[in-house]
Every structure is written in C-alpha cells, then in structure tokens.
Short mmCIF file of C-alpha atoms in Angstrom, two decimals:
data_model
loop_
_atom_site.label_atom_id
_atom_site.label_comp_id
_atom_site.label_asym_id
_atom_site.label_seq_id
_atom_site.Cartn_x
_atom_site.Cartn_y
_atom_site.Cartn_z
CA MET A 1 -7.14 1.43 -6.95
CA TYR A 2 -6.85 4.21 -9.70
CA LEU A 3 -6.23 6.67 -7.21
CA LEU A 4 -3.94 4.57 -5.21
CA GLY A 5 -1.60 3.71 -8.15
CA VAL A 6 -1.51 7.94 -9.72
CA ALA A 7 -0.42 8.92 -6.04
CA ILE A 8 2.18 5.73 -6.06
CA TYR A 9 3.61 6.54 -9.14
CA SER A 10 3.59 10.37 -8.43
CA CYS A 11 6.73 9.24 -6.27
CA PHE A 12 8.67 8.57 -9.40
CA ASN A 13 7.46 10.76 -12.05
CA GLU A 14 7.72 14.51 -12.07
CA LYS A 15 4.72 14.75 -14.70
CA VAL A 16 2.40 12.52 -12.44
CA ARG A 17 3.38 14.46 -9.64
CA LYS A 18 2.24 17.68 -10.49
CA MET A 19 -1.04 16.37 -12.25
CA TRP A 20 -1.37 14.43 -9.19
CA ARG A 21 -1.08 17.78 -6.80
CA GLY A 22 -2.61 20.10 -9.56
CA GLU A 23 -5.86 17.63 -9.31
CA ARG A 24 -6.21 18.17 -5.20
CA GLU A 25 -5.85 22.04 -5.45
CA ALA A 26 -8.32 22.01 -8.10
CA PHE A 27 -11.26 22.52 -5.42
CA LYS A 28 -9.52 25.22 -3.81
CA ILE A 29 -8.96 27.25 -6.75
CA LEU A 30 -12.62 26.92 -7.48
CA ARG A 31 -13.75 27.90 -4.06
CA GLU A 32 -11.52 31.10 -4.20
CA LYS A 33 -12.39 31.89 -7.72
CA VAL A 34 -16.06 30.53 -8.86
CA ASP A 35 -18.49 33.62 -8.96
CA PRO A 36 -21.60 32.08 -7.63
CA ASN A 37 -23.83 34.66 -9.77
CA ALA A 38 -22.15 34.24 -12.96
CA LYS A 39 -23.01 31.83 -15.71
CA TYR A 40 -19.97 29.37 -16.41
CA VAL A 41 -19.53 27.96 -19.94
CA TRP A 42 -16.67 24.88 -19.04
CA PHE A 43 -13.86 23.64 -21.63
CA HIS A 44 -12.00 20.67 -20.98
CA ALA A 45 -8.83 19.69 -22.82
CA ALA A 46 -6.91 17.08 -22.19
CA SER A 47 -3.26 18.58 -22.91
CA LEU A 48 -2.06 21.37 -25.25
CA GLY A 49 -2.95 20.10 -28.57
CA GLU A 50 -7.05 19.89 -27.59
CA PHE A 51 -6.57 23.57 -25.91
CA GLU A 52 -5.49 24.64 -29.58
CA GLN A 53 -8.58 23.06 -30.80
CA GLY A 54 -10.82 24.50 -28.22
CA ARG A 55 -9.34 28.41 -28.18
CA PRO A 56 -11.24 29.16 -30.90
CA LEU A 57 -14.59 28.83 -29.58
CA MET A 58 -13.49 30.38 -26.14
CA GLU A 59 -12.19 33.33 -27.91
CA GLN A 60 -15.35 33.42 -30.49
CA LEU A 61 -17.52 33.01 -27.58
CA ARG A 62 -16.06 35.67 -25.21
CA LYS A 63 -16.20 37.92 -28.17
CA ASP A 64 -20.22 37.56 -28.94
CA HIS A 65 -21.17 36.72 -25.54
CA PRO A 66 -19.48 38.65 -22.96
CA GLU A 67 -22.25 37.74 -20.11
CA TYR A 68 -20.86 33.96 -19.69
CA LYS A 69 -17.55 33.32 -18.10
CA ILE A 70 -15.02 30.69 -19.02
CA LEU A 71 -13.73 27.63 -17.35
CA LEU A 72 -10.94 26.06 -18.51
CA THR A 73 -9.64 22.48 -17.37
CA PHE A 74 -6.99 20.12 -18.31
CA PHE A 75 -6.02 17.05 -17.52
CA SER A 76 -2.51 16.79 -18.57
CA PRO A 77 0.49 19.16 -16.77
CA SER A 78 1.73 19.75 -20.49
CA GLY A 79 -1.49 21.79 -20.97
CA TYR A 80 -1.97 23.45 -17.85
CA GLU A 81 1.50 24.16 -16.94
CA VAL A 82 2.03 26.42 -20.58
CA ARG A 83 -1.59 27.69 -20.29
CA LYS A 84 -2.34 28.07 -16.73
CA ASN A 85 -2.16 32.01 -17.62
CA TYR A 86 -4.22 32.11 -20.42
CA GLU A 87 -6.04 35.33 -20.31
CA GLY A 88 -9.06 33.88 -22.31
CA ALA A 89 -10.69 32.17 -19.53
CA ASP A 90 -11.69 33.30 -16.34
CA ILE A 91 -11.03 30.26 -14.23
CA ILE A 92 -7.81 27.28 -15.49
CA THR A 93 -7.19 24.60 -13.63
CA TYR A 94 -6.33 20.47 -13.49
CA LEU A 95 -10.02 18.22 -13.98
CA PRO A 96 -10.15 16.14 -10.42
CA LEU A 97 -9.65 12.77 -11.18
CA ASP A 98 -13.37 11.30 -12.36
CA THR A 99 -14.63 9.80 -9.22
CA ILE A 100 -18.46 9.99 -8.65
CA THR A 101 -17.63 12.46 -5.62
CA ASN A 102 -15.09 14.46 -7.38
CA ALA A 103 -17.72 15.03 -10.31
CA ARG A 104 -20.67 15.74 -8.06
CA ARG A 105 -18.00 18.10 -5.88
CA PHE A 106 -17.14 20.02 -9.02
CA LEU A 107 -20.17 20.40 -10.74
CA ARG A 108 -22.18 21.63 -7.35
CA THR A 109 -19.24 24.41 -7.38
CA VAL A 110 -19.30 25.55 -10.56
CA ARG A 111 -22.54 24.69 -11.81
CA PRO A 112 -22.04 25.23 -15.87
CA VAL A 113 -24.83 26.10 -17.84
CA MET A 114 -22.99 24.31 -20.61
CA ALA A 115 -19.61 22.31 -21.42
CA PHE A 116 -17.39 21.63 -24.26
CA PHE A 117 -15.54 18.60 -24.43
CA ILE A 118 -13.06 18.73 -26.96
CA LYS A 119 -11.76 15.60 -29.08
CA TYR A 120 -11.59 12.57 -27.22
CA GLU A 121 -12.33 13.45 -23.67
CA PHE A 122 -15.08 10.80 -22.51
CA TRP A 123 -15.16 11.38 -18.65
CA TYR A 124 -18.03 8.91 -17.46
CA ASN A 125 -18.98 10.09 -14.10
CA TYR A 126 -18.84 13.69 -14.96
CA LEU A 127 -20.69 13.29 -18.33
CA HIS A 128 -23.53 11.27 -16.29
CA ILE A 129 -23.71 14.28 -13.85
CA LEU A 130 -24.03 16.66 -16.30
CA LYS A 131 -26.95 14.63 -18.25
CA HIS A 132 -28.63 13.93 -15.20
CA ARG A 133 -28.65 17.75 -13.89
CA GLY A 134 -29.70 18.69 -17.78
CA VAL A 135 -26.48 20.29 -18.81
CA PRO A 136 -26.18 20.36 -22.26
CA VAL A 137 -22.93 18.67 -23.66
CA TYR A 138 -20.97 19.07 -26.84
CA SER A 139 -18.44 17.12 -28.18
CA VAL A 140 -16.00 19.39 -30.67
CA SER A 141 -13.45 18.29 -33.10
CA SER A 142 -13.99 15.01 -32.26
CA ILE A 143 -12.80 11.92 -34.46
CA PHE A 144 -13.80 8.26 -33.94
CA ARG A 145 -11.86 5.15 -35.64
CA PRO A 146 -13.56 1.73 -35.90
CA GLU A 147 -10.49 0.59 -33.17
CA GLN A 148 -12.02 2.37 -30.61
CA VAL A 149 -13.79 0.63 -27.60
CA PHE A 150 -16.61 2.08 -28.15
CA PHE A 151 -17.35 -0.04 -31.26
CA LYS A 152 -16.14 -3.55 -29.93
CA TRP A 153 -18.98 -5.83 -28.35
CA TYR A 154 -16.93 -5.53 -25.25
CA GLY A 155 -17.29 -1.73 -25.30
CA ARG A 156 -20.70 -1.68 -25.47
CA GLN A 157 -21.44 -1.20 -21.48
CA TYR A 158 -18.85 1.82 -21.84
CA GLY A 159 -19.98 3.23 -24.82
CA ARG A 160 -23.50 4.18 -23.17
CA VAL A 161 -21.32 7.21 -22.06
CA LEU A 162 -21.80 8.53 -25.83
CA ASN A 163 -25.29 8.83 -24.94
CA CYS A 164 -24.53 11.86 -22.44
CA PHE A 165 -23.53 13.96 -25.14
CA THR A 166 -26.20 16.60 -26.43
CA HIS A 167 -24.10 16.93 -30.15
CA PHE A 168 -21.26 15.67 -31.86
CA PHE A 169 -19.17 18.27 -34.01
CA VAL A 170 -17.36 15.37 -35.63
CA GLN A 171 -13.95 16.13 -38.22
CA ASN A 172 -15.03 13.70 -40.86
CA ASP A 173 -17.85 11.52 -42.25
CA ILE A 174 -16.39 8.04 -41.08
CA SER A 175 -16.63 9.63 -37.56
CA LYS A 176 -20.63 9.87 -38.20
CA GLU A 177 -20.95 6.95 -39.70
CA LEU A 178 -19.72 5.01 -36.76
CA LEU A 179 -21.44 6.52 -34.62
CA ALA A 180 -24.58 5.90 -36.34
CA LYS A 181 -23.90 2.40 -36.17
CA ILE A 182 -23.98 2.17 -32.38
CA GLY A 183 -27.57 4.33 -32.53
CA ILE A 184 -26.25 8.13 -31.99
CA THR A 185 -26.88 10.58 -34.95
CA ASN A 186 -27.15 13.79 -33.17
CA THR A 187 -23.83 14.44 -35.32
CA THR A 188 -22.74 17.13 -37.50
CA VAL A 189 -19.46 16.98 -39.85
CA VAL A 190 -17.94 20.52 -39.30
CA GLY A 191 -14.37 19.91 -39.66
CA ASP A 192 -11.61 20.73 -36.78
CA THR A 193 -11.17 24.12 -35.15
CA ARG A 194 -7.40 23.59 -35.71
CA PHE A 195 -7.70 24.87 -38.88
CA ASP A 196 -9.43 28.60 -37.91
CA ARG A 197 -6.44 28.55 -35.05
CA VAL A 198 -3.50 28.43 -37.29
CA LEU A 199 -4.97 30.67 -39.27
CA GLN A 200 -5.42 33.19 -35.75
CA ILE A 201 -1.81 32.24 -35.59
CA LYS A 202 -1.06 33.03 -38.62
CA GLU A 203 -2.38 36.65 -38.81
CA ALA A 204 -0.89 37.20 -35.43
CA ALA A 205 2.51 35.81 -36.69
CA LYS A 206 5.84 37.52 -34.68
CA GLN A 207 8.27 39.50 -36.70
CA LEU A 208 11.82 37.78 -35.89
CA PRO A 209 14.60 39.87 -36.67
CA ILE A 210 17.06 37.24 -35.67
CA VAL A 211 15.57 34.88 -37.90
CA GLU A 212 15.30 37.33 -40.81
CA ALA A 213 18.94 38.36 -40.53
CA PHE A 214 20.10 34.34 -40.94
CA VAL A 215 17.78 34.11 -43.86
CA LYS A 216 18.77 36.96 -45.70
CA ASP A 217 19.87 36.50 -49.34
CA ALA A 218 19.81 32.89 -49.29
CA PRO A 219 18.72 30.82 -51.95
CA LEU A 220 16.83 28.35 -50.48
CA VAL A 221 15.30 28.18 -46.67
CA PHE A 222 14.25 24.65 -44.98
CA VAL A 223 12.61 24.85 -41.61
CA ALA A 224 12.13 21.26 -39.48
CA GLY A 225 9.96 22.22 -36.57
CA SER A 226 9.26 19.67 -33.48
CA SER A 227 12.02 17.44 -35.02
CA TRP A 228 13.00 13.87 -32.92
CA PRO A 229 16.63 11.96 -33.79
CA PRO A 230 15.13 9.89 -36.06
CA ASP A 231 13.68 12.67 -38.21
CA GLU A 232 17.11 14.78 -37.65
CA GLU A 233 19.20 11.88 -39.05
CA ILE A 234 17.78 11.97 -42.19
CA PHE A 235 17.41 15.47 -43.18
CA ILE A 236 20.50 16.42 -41.57
CA LYS A 237 22.24 13.70 -43.63
CA TYR A 238 20.87 15.50 -46.85
CA PHE A 239 21.81 19.12 -46.00
CA ASN A 240 25.52 17.76 -45.25
CA ALA A 241 25.71 16.95 -48.98
CA HIS A 242 23.71 19.81 -50.21
CA LYS A 243 24.96 23.21 -48.69
CA ASN A 244 23.01 25.61 -51.25
CA TRP A 245 20.40 25.52 -48.22
CA LYS A 246 19.69 27.31 -45.05
CA LEU A 247 18.67 25.32 -42.40
CA ILE A 248 16.72 26.07 -39.18
CA ILE A 249 16.14 23.48 -36.94
CA ALA A 250 13.37 23.51 -34.06
CA PRO A 251 13.62 20.35 -32.32
CA HIS A 252 10.99 18.96 -29.76
CA VAL A 253 13.44 18.68 -27.05
CA ILE A 254 15.62 21.08 -26.19
CA GLY A 255 17.84 19.79 -23.67
CA GLU A 256 21.51 20.26 -23.59
CA ASP A 257 22.05 16.78 -24.57
CA HIS A 258 19.62 16.82 -27.77
CA LEU A 259 21.24 20.05 -28.89
CA GLN A 260 24.79 18.54 -28.64
CA GLN A 261 23.75 15.35 -30.39
CA ILE A 262 22.27 17.75 -33.23
CA GLU A 263 25.15 19.91 -33.62
CA LYS A 264 27.57 16.52 -33.59
CA LEU A 265 25.71 15.61 -36.83
CA LEU A 266 26.08 18.43 -38.58
CA GLU A 267 29.79 17.99 -39.59
CA GLY A 268 31.42 20.85 -38.95
CA ARG A 269 28.53 23.39 -40.65
CA LYS A 270 28.37 27.05 -39.29
CA VAL A 271 26.02 26.58 -36.54
CA VAL A 272 24.12 29.08 -34.09
CA ARG A 273 21.70 29.17 -31.31
CA TYR A 274 18.84 31.36 -31.15
CA THR A 275 19.52 32.55 -27.50
CA THR A 276 23.41 32.95 -28.27
CA VAL A 277 22.77 34.92 -31.10
CA GLU A 278 20.48 37.38 -28.67
CA GLN A 279 23.57 37.53 -26.33
CA GLN A 280 26.75 37.81 -28.76
CA ILE A 281 26.54 37.15 -32.30
CA SER A 282 26.66 39.47 -34.77
CA GLN A 283 24.60 40.48 -37.77
CA THR A 284 27.32 39.67 -40.14
CA ASP A 285 28.39 36.51 -38.45
CA LEU A 286 24.61 35.25 -38.14
CA ALA A 287 24.19 36.17 -41.97
CA ASP A 288 27.23 33.83 -42.69
CA ALA A 289 26.23 31.05 -40.63
CA GLU A 290 24.39 27.97 -42.05
CA VAL A 291 22.51 26.49 -39.57
CA LEU A 292 20.23 28.07 -36.89
CA ILE A 293 18.98 25.92 -34.04
CA ILE A 294 16.01 27.32 -32.13
CA ASN A 295 16.85 26.64 -28.27
CA CYS A 296 13.62 28.14 -26.73
CA PHE A 297 9.89 27.77 -27.16
CA GLY A 298 7.09 29.76 -28.51
CA LEU A 299 8.37 30.90 -32.07
CA LEU A 300 8.10 28.01 -34.13
CA SER A 301 4.79 29.11 -35.77
CA SER A 302 6.04 32.14 -37.04
CA ILE A 303 9.45 30.72 -38.35
CA TYR A 304 7.85 28.59 -40.75
CA HIS A 305 6.84 31.83 -42.46
CA TYR A 306 10.74 32.21 -43.54
CA GLY A 307 11.23 28.65 -45.12
CA ASN A 308 10.73 27.42 -48.84
CA VAL A 309 10.32 23.80 -47.17
CA ALA A 310 9.14 22.73 -43.79
CA TYR A 311 9.64 19.32 -42.31
CA VAL A 312 7.35 18.30 -39.11
CA GLY A 313 8.40 15.82 -36.74
CA GLY A 314 7.58 13.08 -35.12
CA GLY A 315 6.10 10.76 -37.94
CA PHE A 316 9.11 7.91 -37.45
CA GLY A 317 7.77 7.78 -33.54
CA VAL A 318 5.31 9.30 -31.60
CA GLY A 319 3.31 10.29 -34.16
CA ILE A 320 3.61 14.00 -36.03
CA HIS A 321 3.10 17.15 -34.43
CA ASN A 322 1.24 20.16 -36.15
CA LEU A 323 1.33 19.94 -39.84
CA LEU A 324 -0.98 22.75 -40.14
CA GLU A 325 1.11 25.38 -38.76
CA ALA A 326 3.55 24.93 -41.29
CA ALA A 327 1.45 24.32 -44.22
CA VAL A 328 -0.74 27.80 -43.49
CA TRP A 329 2.41 29.84 -44.90
CA ASP A 330 1.95 27.75 -48.36
CA VAL A 331 4.97 25.94 -47.96
CA PRO A 332 5.28 22.00 -48.90
CA VAL A 333 5.38 19.86 -45.87
CA PHE A 334 7.36 16.81 -44.98
CA PHE A 335 6.28 14.08 -42.58
CA GLY A 336 7.01 10.70 -41.89
CA PRO A 337 4.95 6.97 -41.87
CA ASN A 338 3.31 7.48 -38.48
CA ASN A 339 0.58 9.31 -39.62
CA GLN A 340 -2.54 7.39 -40.18
CA LYS A 341 -4.60 9.21 -37.02
CA PHE A 342 -3.92 12.43 -38.11
CA GLN A 343 -7.00 13.50 -40.09
CA GLU A 344 -5.13 16.62 -41.51
CA ALA A 345 -2.21 14.76 -42.57
CA GLN A 346 -4.64 12.19 -44.62
CA GLY A 347 -5.91 15.55 -46.70
CA LEU A 348 -2.23 17.09 -47.19
CA LYS A 349 -1.23 13.78 -48.89
CA THR A 350 -3.06 14.87 -51.96
CA SER A 351 -2.63 18.45 -51.34
CA GLY A 352 1.32 19.80 -50.64
CA GLY A 353 2.06 17.01 -47.92
CA LEU A 354 5.18 15.07 -48.60
CA GLU A 355 5.01 11.66 -47.00
CA ILE A 356 8.07 10.06 -46.60
CA ASN A 357 9.31 6.46 -45.27
CA ASN A 358 13.00 6.91 -45.57
CA TYR A 359 16.06 8.79 -46.58
CA GLU A 360 15.85 7.75 -50.23
CA GLU A 361 12.48 9.05 -50.56
CA PHE A 362 13.65 12.32 -48.98
CA VAL A 363 16.49 12.76 -51.32
CA ALA A 364 14.14 12.27 -54.39
CA LEU A 365 11.91 14.80 -53.16
CA MET A 366 14.03 17.28 -51.91
CA ASP A 367 16.13 17.20 -55.00
CA ARG A 368 12.91 17.84 -57.26
CA LEU A 369 11.97 20.71 -54.79
CA ALA A 370 15.22 22.04 -54.77
CA THR A 371 15.81 21.98 -58.77
CA ASP A 372 11.88 22.66 -60.42
CA ALA A 373 10.70 26.03 -58.69
CA ALA A 374 7.41 25.31 -60.46
CA TYR A 375 6.88 22.30 -58.80
CA LEU A 376 8.20 23.84 -55.61
CA GLN A 377 5.41 26.69 -55.56
CA GLU A 378 2.67 24.51 -56.83
CA GLN A 379 2.96 22.00 -53.25
CA GLY A 380 3.14 24.86 -51.41
CA ARG A 381 0.13 26.52 -52.94
CA GLN A 382 -1.59 23.44 -52.44
CA ALA A 383 -0.52 23.32 -48.76
CA GLY A 384 -2.20 26.52 -48.24
CA HIS A 385 -5.36 26.22 -50.12
CA PHE A 386 -6.10 23.08 -48.25
CA VAL A 387 -5.78 24.92 -44.96
CA LYS A 388 -8.17 27.81 -46.18
CA GLY A 389 -10.32 25.45 -47.43
CA GLN A 390 -10.82 23.28 -44.18
CA ALA A 391 -11.50 26.69 -42.00
CA GLY A 392 -14.68 27.61 -40.20
CA ALA A 393 -15.77 24.82 -38.25
CA THR A 394 -15.52 27.52 -35.02
CA GLN A 395 -18.40 29.52 -36.85
CA LYS A 396 -20.54 26.41 -37.70
CA VAL A 397 -20.20 24.94 -33.91
CA LEU A 398 -21.22 28.20 -32.43
CA SER A 399 -24.15 28.79 -34.81
CA SER A 400 -25.43 25.55 -33.55
CA VAL A 401 -25.28 25.80 -30.20
CA ALA A 402 -28.14 27.44 -28.12
CA LEU A 403 -26.44 30.08 -26.25
#
C-alpha cells in the first residue's frame, strides 16, 4: 500500500517523483559500480543535514583506512540531488524503499562490512537483515526525546528495531537515559559530528571579493542566512529604521517571487543582487550599496565571516537552520522560538545565541549590540567558544569502532 501511495503521489509532486525514480534506478547503479572484491562501509543519510553530520566520519575514515570503499545512500532528493557528485564516496545512490525484498537484494549486492545510520534513520527491514547477517551497525549523532514512538506503550513492538544497532553514539545524556529505560545500554555520549564539520568548513572558507567590496569601510554588518518571510519581516523592519548597518540577506528560497518580496520590504534602500554584481555592477557602486542579496547557493557558510551579527532563519516556521555555521565565526546569532528540538540551539541560548519571540525583543537586543561594543564582542566570543568546545565527536566515534 505504501509503495502504491508513493507511486501515485509521484505523479503530482516533483520531489517525490525524483525520489521514486531514483530508488528504482538504485539497483542499476549498484550493479554497475559495486566491486565484488571490495570491502564497503555503508553510510545512510536521510537528507542534506544528516549528510553534513556523516561527512566528517566519511572523510576521516577514507583518510585513515583507504582499504575500505564508501557507499553513501540518501532517502530525500534534497540530499541526493545536491551531493550526488560528492567525491568522498565511491558510490552514491538513493536507498530503495524498506521492503523485505529490497533490503535483501540491496544487502546481497553490496555486502557491507559495517554500516553507519545518521541521526534519525531506523529502517526496520534493513536493520533486521543487517543484524541477521552479523554486520555491525552504528547510529551516529542520534538524539532521542520522550515523545518519540519508541518510548510510548504503543510503540514497543516497533521499538525492537533499536536492538539491531551494535552501538549508539548519541548527542546528549537525555538520549542515553531514555534508551536505558527501555533496556538499551550500548550507548556512548559523544556529541554531534556537525561541530567537527563546521570547523572544517571554516578552515576551507572561500574568499569572496564581491562581499569584501560590499562590506569595505562599513561600521557594522548584519548577515541573515536561510531566512523565510516571517524572519525577514522582523529584521528588515529594523534595518529600514537603522541605516548605519549594512545588510546581507541569503534567503532560504531564491525564487524570483521571494526576491521581489524582499526588495519590496526594503523601502527604497539601495539593493544589489550577488549575481548581478558579477555581471555589471562596479566596485564603487557595490561599496555604496546598503543591502546585498545572495541569490545563489553555496556561499553562506563563508559569508558569515563578514558579519558582526548573524541571524539564522526558520525559527518562526519550519524550524531553525544551521546555527553552527554562523556561531563558528565568533559572532552572536539570532534565531526564532521554534528551536526546542535542536540541541545546538539549547546550548547557544547560554553561549552567544539570542532567541527572540517577536520584533520588540529583536529591537531591544539589536540596540544593545549596536551601542555596547563589549557586549557584542563577548556574545560573539561565547558563540565561537561553544562550537569549539563541542568538537571531537568524529574521533570519539571512529576510535570506538572496530575497523
């Protein structure tokens, strides 16, 4: 019934159509690329965020143990379509849907020597067959909460899937305690591998001449990353009344309709788009601009470097995006109230993170940051210190795994 539902829905939804097509093509890719004499370590990530958590492990494993090949699978098109050419894996494909037939066929083809499931991945048939075959399976950067089905009376039957894991490398003590209550003690608290990843990103940050020319001689720069309309209505309203700041906006959605909506909110401010600058704006005109809109992907993690204050969007809707990419640059970070499920947000609330619930709270904090240089510097220092202090999960995981 599930397969039929996905097939029907794929006729009406482009994302589901890509997933459905990719999963059907997965076995063809595996037949063509799997080396029957190689030893494969399998990493599975649902989407792009989980991939970023698994990436430090893959890259460290490849560096320290070149005798293994790496298979990387995704469930979501938002992960696969962005990272299908990632050079850190030998084979990249969608994961076929979790039926008994698919799981048996997949594992018979690949024959992995071990598997890493990132964060929330609990595929019943794959995990049971891996256990039956004696393949070590590790859950990495996983995090558990009381409201999850595993800890409800009606979820105990499904919760048995957790017994298929060789070890859980969890993010916090609460997760370890919850698992212990249902009899699972093969757990170690290591933190989140994303902290290692953002430190890697910082080291490999790009120099961006366009952004450098825009911020040159600016007294204060505010960077808004992965913003949505509810976020933009808050910070743009403030900057329309406080023109001593330069503003960089990297919206989550860069469709033309959304870009025009942002420009309309800016009330006559001198605005330039990044791709337009590349084509026709002079350096002088760029330096005179007040707002730079980043209407392309792949630059945000480096752009945070140019800000005095950062804002990470999503907290007034879908859930906050990557706070760590901003905090690693020693800048205070604003975010909205929908953050309870994000471990890093809870940590940052006492270490350079600035949670807001409305425009009035944003104004009060921004006014203080703009007028109290010591407060601005200390909030940024705390944010950066928090990220650096949480690093090291990658090495803890790999040192505990039998390679």
